[in-house]
XYZ file of C-alpha atoms in Angstrom:
597
model
C -11.770 -21.081 3.131
C -8.980 -23.043 4.699
C -7.838 -26.140 2.896
C -10.672 -28.561 2.951
C -13.270 -25.971 3.970
C -15.798 -26.876 1.338
C -17.324 -30.322 1.306
C -14.251 -32.440 1.792
C -16.292 -35.559 1.116
C -16.897 -34.857 -2.572
C -16.168 -37.693 -4.995
C -13.862 -35.688 -7.261
C -11.658 -32.714 -6.400
C -12.390 -30.865 -9.615
C -16.018 -30.275 -8.641
C -16.818 -26.733 -7.534
C -17.415 -26.274 -3.828
C -20.498 -24.113 -4.416
C -22.778 -23.073 -7.219
C -20.839 -20.830 -9.592
C -22.434 -17.383 -10.049
C -23.825 -16.563 -13.464
C -21.976 -14.248 -15.817
C -24.839 -11.772 -15.601
C -24.633 -11.684 -11.821
C -20.871 -11.269 -11.969
C -21.216 -8.326 -14.349
C -23.815 -6.656 -12.117
C -21.676 -7.098 -9.019
C -18.503 -5.949 -10.795
C -20.331 -2.924 -12.212
C -21.612 -1.982 -8.766
C -18.148 -2.213 -7.223
C -16.598 -0.230 -10.078
C -19.251 2.495 -9.834
C -18.610 2.892 -6.114
C -14.839 3.080 -6.673
C -15.286 5.732 -9.374
C -17.499 7.728 -6.979
C -14.864 7.588 -4.236
C -12.182 8.892 -6.617
C -14.413 11.132 -8.744
C -12.541 14.275 -7.728
C -9.297 12.948 -9.171
C -10.962 11.503 -12.283
C -12.471 14.906 -13.065
C -9.066 16.600 -12.862
C -6.354 14.036 -13.649
C -3.819 16.619 -14.794
C -3.819 18.997 -11.830
C -5.778 17.151 -9.128
C -4.106 16.057 -5.914
C -5.612 13.992 -3.085
C -5.580 16.276 -0.055
C -4.806 13.606 2.530
C -2.054 11.856 0.602
C 0.573 14.276 1.920
C 3.601 13.603 -0.357
C 2.696 10.013 -1.238
C 0.774 10.749 -4.442
C 3.822 12.635 -5.741
C 6.055 9.712 -4.792
C 3.937 7.044 -6.501
C 3.518 9.176 -9.609
C 7.299 9.523 -9.741
C 7.727 5.734 -9.455
C 5.247 5.114 -12.282
C 6.846 7.835 -14.434
C 10.431 6.736 -13.937
C 9.431 3.108 -14.622
C 7.917 4.167 -17.944
C 10.936 6.369 -18.715
C 13.393 3.548 -18.034
C 11.449 1.103 -20.185
C 11.787 3.521 -23.116
C 15.511 4.005 -22.392
C 18.032 1.155 -22.097
C 18.539 1.469 -18.332
C 18.236 -0.835 -15.336
C 14.743 -0.318 -13.853
C 15.729 -1.722 -10.446
C 17.721 1.378 -9.497
C 17.742 5.064 -10.369
C 19.919 8.131 -9.888
C 17.207 10.523 -11.027
C 16.616 11.482 -7.397
C 18.993 11.453 -4.423
C 21.834 12.179 -6.811
C 24.573 10.908 -6.849
C 23.729 8.039 -4.454
C 20.462 7.134 -6.156
C 17.455 5.063 -5.110
C 16.911 1.316 -4.877
C 13.607 0.983 -6.714
C 13.000 -2.587 -5.508
C 13.480 -1.496 -1.898
C 10.713 1.072 -2.391
C 7.026 0.748 -3.262
C 7.647 1.000 -6.997
C 4.829 -1.439 -7.914
C 6.489 -2.765 -11.053
C 3.581 -5.178 -11.385
C 1.373 -2.173 -12.130
C 3.769 0.406 -13.542
C 5.330 -1.860 -16.175
C 2.138 -3.083 -17.914
C 0.591 0.391 -17.693
C 3.605 2.139 -19.189
C 1.620 3.058 -22.342
C -1.011 4.716 -20.143
C 1.667 6.661 -18.267
C 3.319 7.835 -21.474
C 0.063 8.809 -23.186
C -1.994 10.253 -20.342
C 0.422 10.959 -17.507
C 1.238 9.303 -14.172
C -1.851 10.633 -12.378
C -4.075 8.523 -14.634
C -1.951 5.463 -13.860
C -2.205 6.329 -10.155
C -5.987 6.813 -10.097
C -6.487 3.701 -12.234
C -4.575 1.687 -9.640
C -6.779 3.033 -6.862
C -10.051 2.620 -8.760
C -9.408 -0.866 -10.123
C -7.718 -1.799 -6.859
C -10.810 -1.077 -4.775
C -13.291 -2.639 -7.192
C -11.042 -5.526 -8.263
C -10.229 -6.503 -4.683
C -13.935 -6.488 -3.806
C -14.812 -8.595 -6.847
C -12.039 -11.132 -6.277
C -13.191 -11.743 -2.697
C -16.810 -11.953 -3.896
C -15.844 -14.701 -6.347
C -13.975 -16.625 -3.655
C -16.872 -16.380 -1.202
C -19.351 -17.443 -3.899
C -17.300 -20.531 -4.763
C -16.115 -21.618 -1.327
C -18.320 -20.152 1.390
C -21.942 -19.329 0.521
C -24.555 -20.244 -2.087
C -26.160 -16.804 -2.353
C -24.529 -14.330 -4.714
C -25.980 -11.552 -2.583
C -24.306 -12.893 0.553
C -21.013 -13.195 -1.327
C -21.416 -9.654 -2.651
C -21.860 -8.343 0.901
C -18.582 -9.959 1.906
C -16.788 -8.671 -1.187
C -18.128 -5.164 -0.603
C -16.622 -5.039 2.875
C -13.277 -6.459 1.669
C -12.937 -3.844 -1.061
C -14.365 -0.781 0.656
C -13.653 -1.181 4.367
C -12.453 2.038 6.049
C -8.824 0.897 5.898
C -9.064 0.381 2.126
C -10.526 3.859 1.604
C -7.872 5.361 3.860
C -5.075 3.756 1.844
C -6.824 4.865 -1.361
C -5.801 8.406 -0.428
C -2.132 7.546 -0.912
C -1.082 3.877 -1.053
C -2.043 1.894 -4.178
C 0.198 -0.951 -2.997
C -2.314 -1.515 -0.164
C -5.324 -1.149 -2.464
C -4.428 -3.385 -5.430
C -5.031 -6.631 -3.512
C -7.108 -8.673 -5.965
C -4.427 -11.375 -6.246
C -4.657 -12.306 -2.570
C -8.038 -14.084 -2.775
C -6.818 -15.744 -5.979
C -3.823 -17.068 -4.060
C -6.172 -18.287 -1.319
C -8.320 -20.031 -3.913
C -5.284 -21.776 -5.398
C -4.127 -23.031 -2.004
C -7.611 -24.292 -1.119
C -7.898 -26.097 -4.456
C -4.422 -27.583 -4.091
C -5.214 -28.845 -0.591
C -8.467 -30.420 -1.747
C -6.847 -32.089 -4.749
C -3.782 -33.141 -2.778
C -5.920 -34.973 -0.232
C -7.811 -36.655 -3.067
C -4.737 -37.614 -5.063
C -2.446 -38.535 -2.194
C -3.492 -42.174 -2.158
C -3.071 -42.323 -5.949
C 0.500 -40.948 -5.893
C -0.342 -38.399 -8.563
C 1.460 -35.076 -8.990
C -0.164 -31.696 -9.676
C 2.363 -29.323 -11.263
C -0.159 -27.037 -12.972
C -1.756 -25.626 -9.782
C 1.740 -25.152 -8.336
C 2.769 -23.237 -11.450
C -0.307 -20.998 -11.146
C 0.384 -20.346 -7.455
C 4.037 -19.537 -8.117
C 3.101 -17.053 -10.835
C 0.468 -15.373 -8.637
C 2.858 -14.970 -5.702
C 5.602 -13.595 -7.958
C 3.195 -11.044 -9.418
C 1.984 -10.041 -5.957
C 5.608 -9.451 -4.928
C 5.826 -7.045 -7.851
C 2.716 -5.256 -6.562
C 3.375 -5.208 -2.831
C 5.344 -7.453 -0.505
C 3.982 -6.191 2.815
C 0.334 -6.984 1.972
C 1.449 -10.455 0.839
C 3.208 -11.089 4.154
C 0.199 -9.904 6.161
C -2.137 -12.071 4.074
C 0.073 -15.150 4.433
C 0.129 -14.791 8.211
C -3.627 -14.329 8.376
C -4.358 -17.224 6.036
C -2.051 -19.506 8.041
C -3.785 -18.635 11.318
C -7.184 -19.149 9.672
C -6.180 -22.554 8.321
C -4.762 -23.753 11.640
C -7.848 -22.582 13.520
C -10.134 -24.253 11.001
C -8.322 -27.589 10.941
C -8.111 -27.597 14.770
C -6.500 -30.953 15.525
C -2.787 -31.713 15.130
C -3.690 -34.780 13.068
C -5.730 -32.787 10.556
C -3.071 -30.081 10.410
C -0.242 -32.554 9.771
C -2.262 -34.423 7.142
C -3.000 -31.177 5.262
C 0.578 -29.932 5.543
C 1.912 -33.254 4.248
C -0.449 -33.140 1.306
C 0.302 -29.479 0.535
C 4.064 -29.581 0.998
C 5.121 -30.853 -2.469
C 3.004 -28.488 -4.606
C 3.668 -25.505 -2.327
C 7.424 -26.145 -2.405
C 7.263 -26.343 -6.190
C 5.326 -23.077 -6.262
C 7.950 -21.496 -3.988
C 10.738 -22.586 -6.339
C 8.865 -21.067 -9.274
C 8.413 -17.811 -7.359
C 12.104 -17.699 -6.410
C 13.150 -18.381 -9.993
C 11.033 -15.469 -11.212
C 11.976 -12.995 -8.483
C 15.515 -13.956 -7.433
C 17.308 -11.100 -9.205
C 14.889 -8.324 -8.105
C 14.866 -9.610 -4.526
C 18.665 -9.813 -4.438
C 18.779 -6.214 -5.659
C 16.257 -5.207 -3.003
C 18.168 -6.664 -0.054
C 21.790 -6.523 -1.235
C 21.930 -4.079 -4.142
C 22.969 -0.401 -4.105
C 21.048 1.719 -1.584
C 19.497 -1.323 0.073
C 18.667 -1.160 3.777
C 18.085 -3.594 6.607
C 15.410 -2.285 8.929
C 12.615 0.260 9.013
C 11.743 1.871 12.333
C 8.359 3.576 12.354
C 8.060 4.656 15.977
C 4.542 4.593 17.412
C 2.404 2.734 14.921
C -0.197 0.839 16.952
C -3.952 1.306 16.955
C -5.587 3.041 19.865
C -8.415 1.035 21.422
C -10.882 3.767 20.463
C -9.897 3.376 16.796
C -11.740 0.054 16.724
C -15.040 1.654 17.682
C -14.841 4.996 15.883
C -15.724 5.901 12.287
C -13.053 7.053 9.858
C -13.266 10.613 8.456
C -13.804 9.112 4.984
C -16.882 7.200 6.205
C -20.457 8.456 6.121
C -20.752 7.839 9.869
C -17.856 10.156 10.744
C -20.380 12.658 12.127
C -21.208 10.026 14.782
C -17.595 9.582 15.934
C -16.658 10.271 19.507
C -13.479 11.141 21.335
C -10.250 12.574 19.887
C -8.623 11.643 16.588
C -6.392 8.729 17.577
C -5.127 7.752 14.112
C -1.445 7.701 13.189
C -2.144 9.828 10.112
C -4.953 10.181 7.533
C -3.598 7.324 5.401
C -3.459 4.777 8.223
C -7.060 4.366 9.419
C -6.412 0.641 9.527
C -9.280 -0.366 11.814
C -12.178 2.084 12.415
C -14.735 -0.688 12.148
C -17.330 1.283 14.121
C -19.177 0.130 17.217
C -22.323 -1.101 15.339
C -20.258 -3.562 13.292
C -18.380 -4.798 16.357
C -21.702 -5.294 18.133
C -23.037 -7.251 15.151
C -19.891 -9.406 15.142
C -20.318 -10.168 18.828
C -23.944 -11.251 18.318
C -23.005 -13.261 15.212
C -20.248 -15.028 17.119
C -22.902 -16.335 19.507
C -25.474 -17.254 16.865
C -22.936 -18.913 14.557
C -20.731 -20.372 17.266
C -21.009 -23.909 15.877
C -19.725 -22.913 12.427
C -16.065 -23.923 12.127
C -15.404 -21.290 9.508
C -16.754 -18.591 11.831
C -14.640 -19.868 14.705
C -11.554 -19.645 12.487
C -12.514 -16.160 11.292
C -12.980 -14.965 14.880
C -9.538 -16.336 15.784
C -8.024 -14.198 13.016
C -10.003 -11.114 14.057
C -8.954 -11.358 17.699
C -5.305 -12.273 17.041
C -4.530 -9.646 14.438
C -6.529 -6.884 16.090
C -4.470 -7.471 19.220
C -1.249 -7.380 17.176
C -2.338 -4.113 15.584
C -2.444 -2.335 18.939
C 1.303 -1.962 19.249
C 3.616 -2.598 22.165
C 1.424 -1.152 24.933
C -2.334 -0.685 25.026
C -3.360 2.882 24.236
C -6.784 4.253 25.192
C -8.004 7.692 24.199
C -4.506 8.679 23.111
C -2.896 7.724 26.421
C -0.641 4.715 26.876
C -1.394 2.246 29.668
C 0.921 -0.273 31.317
C -0.875 -3.206 29.642
C 1.562 -5.041 27.314
C 0.310 -6.248 23.927
C 1.496 -9.146 21.713
C 3.515 -6.808 19.482
C 5.982 -6.413 22.370
C 7.295 -9.871 21.386
C 6.197 -10.212 17.741
C 7.783 -6.878 16.845
C 11.233 -8.339 17.473
C 10.871 -11.032 14.812
C 12.643 -10.655 11.440
C 10.419 -9.403 8.600
C 7.663 -8.436 11.043
C 9.722 -5.650 12.594
C 9.418 -3.602 9.408
C 5.598 -3.560 9.370
C 3.499 -0.682 10.663
C 1.746 -2.636 13.393
C -1.629 -0.931 12.983
C -1.822 -2.539 9.523
C -2.314 -5.950 11.131
C -5.927 -4.866 11.630
C -6.359 -5.102 7.849
C -5.933 -8.875 8.142
C -9.224 -8.897 10.056
C -11.122 -7.386 7.093
C -11.686 -10.607 5.071
C -12.315 -12.496 8.332
C -15.065 -10.003 9.228
C -16.403 -10.342 5.682
C -16.675 -14.122 6.189
C -18.907 -13.592 9.216
C -21.049 -11.030 7.363
C -21.432 -13.243 4.287
C -22.229 -16.372 6.268
C -24.682 -14.528 8.512
C -26.433 -13.189 5.428
C -26.571 -16.678 3.953
C -28.104 -18.107 7.113
C -30.724 -15.344 7.156
C -31.646 -16.140 3.553
C -31.786 -19.860 4.369
C -34.516 -19.144 6.914
C -37.125 -19.114 4.165
C -36.253 -22.704 3.275
C -35.930 -23.833 6.887
C -38.952 -22.646 8.896
C -37.702 -24.528 11.932
C -34.596 -22.382 12.098
C -34.246 -19.871 14.895
C -33.088 -17.183 12.471
C -35.299 -14.223 11.621
C -34.045 -12.519 8.444
C -35.542 -9.057 8.974
C -33.574 -8.291 12.174
C -30.372 -9.518 10.529
C -30.693 -7.278 7.506
C -31.670 -4.348 9.706
C -28.603 -4.908 11.866
C -26.433 -5.370 8.764
C -27.615 -2.034 7.373
C -26.953 -0.298 10.701
C -23.426 -1.772 10.751
C -22.426 -1.075 7.141
C -24.167 2.179 6.190
C -22.062 4.287 8.605
C -18.973 2.751 6.956
C -20.077 3.789 3.453
C -17.171 5.662 1.822
C -17.418 9.307 0.866
C -15.758 11.054 -2.068
C -12.081 11.705 -1.337
C -11.269 15.449 -1.335
C -9.021 16.809 -4.084
C -7.210 20.135 -4.525
C -5.399 21.728 -7.468
C -1.630 21.422 -7.576
C 0.608 24.450 -7.646
C 1.581 24.893 -11.335
C 5.030 23.702 -12.350
C 7.365 26.701 -12.807
C 7.970 27.544 -16.461
C 11.699 27.007 -15.903
C 10.939 23.281 -15.713
C 7.696 22.978 -17.666
C 9.063 24.763 -20.756
C 12.442 23.039 -20.710
C 14.594 26.058 -19.808
C 16.379 23.897 -17.247
C 18.112 22.050 -20.103
C 20.296 25.095 -20.795
C 21.733 24.943 -17.278
C 22.454 21.215 -16.963
C 25.493 19.576 -18.494
C 26.423 16.291 -16.803
C 25.467 17.242 -13.256
C 22.385 17.668 -11.079
C 19.820 20.290 -10.103
C 19.743 21.532 -6.519
C 16.382 22.930 -5.415
C 16.538 25.401 -2.503
C 15.977 23.701 -0.100
C 16.340 20.158 -1.469
C 13.124 18.064 -1.620
C 12.477 15.684 1.270
C 9.721 13.400 2.541
C 8.058 16.540 3.924
C 8.041 18.408 0.589
C 8.376 16.348 -2.590
C 6.703 18.686 -5.102
C 9.980 18.918 -7.040
C 9.480 15.307 -8.147
C 6.550 16.483 -10.269
C 8.674 19.226 -11.840
C 11.204 16.574 -12.841
C 8.429 14.522 -14.456
C 7.143 17.583 -16.347
C 10.644 18.228 -17.687
C 10.824 14.616 -18.979
C 13.660 13.629 -16.636
C 16.214 15.836 -18.328
C 18.210 16.173 -15.103
C 18.925 14.261 -11.897
C 17.669 15.782 -8.672
C 19.426 16.337 -5.356
C 17.342 14.968 -2.486
C 13.876 13.448 -2.878
C 11.280 11.210 -1.244
C 12.142 7.519 -0.998
C 13.362 4.940 1.513
C 17.100 4.437 1.680
C 19.921 3.443 4.059
C 21.354 5.610 6.803
C 24.604 5.135 8.683
C 26.903 2.133 8.900
C 24.110 -0.178 10.139
C 22.037 0.685 7.027
C 18.928 1.460 9.019
C 16.231 2.797 6.733
C 15.233 6.439 6.564
C 12.827 8.477 4.484
C 14.658 10.794 2.141
C 18.384 11.507 1.783
C 20.980 11.829 4.486
C 21.005 15.597 4.768
C 24.280 17.377 4.248
C 25.149 20.588 6.172
C 24.052 22.933 3.384
C 20.688 21.189 3.051
C 20.146 21.449 6.818
C 21.063 25.140 6.762
C 18.614 25.929 3.950
C 15.832 24.019 5.696
C 16.385 26.107 8.848
C 16.400 29.345 6.847
C 13.004 28.509 5.360
C 11.609 27.436 8.728
C 12.687 30.588 10.599
C 12.785 33.099 7.702
C 16.139 34.394 8.946
C 19.405 34.960 7.041
C 22.304 33.411 8.985
C 25.738 34.930 9.418
C 27.723 33.556 6.489
C 31.466 33.175 6.931
C 34.285 31.479 5.052
C 33.605 28.150 6.759
C 29.986 28.070 5.567
C 31.054 29.042 2.046
C 33.656 26.262 1.977
C 31.099 23.740 3.238
C 28.616 24.826 0.582
C 31.189 24.338 -2.167
C 32.080 20.900 -0.762
C 28.415 19.912 -0.776
C 27.922 21.213 -4.315
C 30.897 19.137 -5.433
C 29.458 16.064 -3.697
C 26.110 16.625 -5.426
C 27.878 17.392 -8.731
C 25.498 20.325 -9.012
C 25.236 22.278 -12.257
C 22.569 24.731 -11.191
C 20.906 25.898 -7.981
C 17.223 26.833 -8.324
C 14.993 28.738 -5.894
C 11.291 28.352 -6.829
C 8.537 30.474 -5.286
C 8.363 29.310 -1.671
C 7.955 30.436 1.895
C 10.840 32.590 3.140
C 11.974 32.993 -0.455
C 13.717 36.346 0.147
C 15.744 34.966 3.071
C 16.705 31.894 1.058
C 17.807 33.987 -1.937
C 19.974 36.316 0.146
C 21.490 33.328 1.974
C 22.443 31.612 -1.288
C 23.839 34.873 -2.700
C 26.226 35.057 0.239
C 27.090 31.360 0.252
C 27.947 31.350 -3.465
C 29.465 34.810 -3.661
C 27.378 36.054 -6.591
C 23.736 37.066 -7.037
C 20.980 34.967 -8.569
C 19.304 35.650 -11.891
C 15.530 35.450 -12.310
C 14.653 33.099 -15.164
C 11.135 31.906 -16.078
C 9.658 32.334 -12.622
C 12.567 31.041 -10.507
C 15.898 32.341 -9.168
C 18.909 30.618 -10.714
C 22.573 30.289 -9.776
C 24.654 28.643 -12.485
C 27.419 26.950 -10.465
C 29.141 24.927 -13.168
C 32.172 27.180 -13.189
C 32.230 27.387 -9.404
C 32.055 23.626 -8.834
């Protein structure tokens, strides 16, 4: 799959590297992948209005808000790159967040007609199946002759445990079908460049296609693109091996790749400028501990059929970051395959990627069974590099997924070849038995779904419009990354008001280090503590003055207390802070503060 992988001695570069699968086979494979994706997300498909993925925490609410506000802005003459609809009055830099304009913009009609949950579940469903199919097509053209072997590789790429884990919350790490297309373009360009180099011919069309694909992937997810580029570069270097071959390929690729880069920059310059230098941009994300535990490589994810066979404690970062969890049978099969296929250059390159990026995924220090050791890992150095320091390091293990798929597909191909080569040492039955033992425990299960809490009538029926003039709505306490349900209420009210607080990534402090959610003001901190401890504080003139200052900063028109934990303590606290009692309106407590502010 690196440049020149397939039959570099062909007479003409336009010839396909392998036999192209038939349309019928493609349809069968695509239908199988799609059926499996629908099964995984069946709970959400059966209840798209009120269903919520249990393990997504607040991320489903966040992505639905991004899709909804994108659709809303496209139907209103406003800049889609930024928004003041949450975190009022500072706003949110949409490009500096996972807005997925590449999905939200074309699916705006779906969002407007059927709601953001349908757009969200479509992204997850087509992301899983489309990613699997795109890798299948690449393997069938560049790696193996058997459609079945290619389908095995595509299946693992689309439905590996990490993909299912991210399907609980992160469509930007699921909609990855463009990555194998980018790989295919680079491979084709390298092959043609080597062929045309002596003839001094130029190839602008492939460069144009590559530039368009990269620009679109930026609009879908930049972090997956960066991870893929690093993995593909390591694969190519390991495959080419010698400095001479590497330099020859780089020299041949340089002109078309540079042209593709210029095309990408021309298409994305304004959005990228807004992302890094526009309002509410930030410079660095610090995630804290984000490396894989050593046990995570051998265990089975909770969303896998083999989870009942897992051992040891849960060592994951959170339910949406099961980025390895390959299971010990698959690792054992890879070890045996590495020996049997040790002469295959493509397998050697794939193993280099697996080892390098698995090591990177393990963080700064090696962790075993939840306990850190004194063994340093490569991330201790790599984590200091620009661009890389904003990646959750456990996600580097996802780079190993297509590399593992290469080994599985090629091993399957060699087992099938045994029938045509009786002298071969391969025995197909043991291979397919081992393959089943490795993959069946990784089979995904249906993701659990619960019903949302209904939107209060105050928002759902539009009553909030009577209380908002030109200011904002303050929910008690304001929504944060830990509780973003108010974003859904804003969607259900058709964005008739801006919201104080929210769930997004924005700058904090003079160094503009990133943080999740708004910089909390004193009143927001006080209300959060009241809910946590269910205790009414002693309210004095200083607290009242601070509350009024915060309300003026937020330009608040109305303060709303929905049904929540510690609701009585919160209501009595706000009564004292504002100096007048709340009114109960359509299921919520309301303080109209327009006159006060």
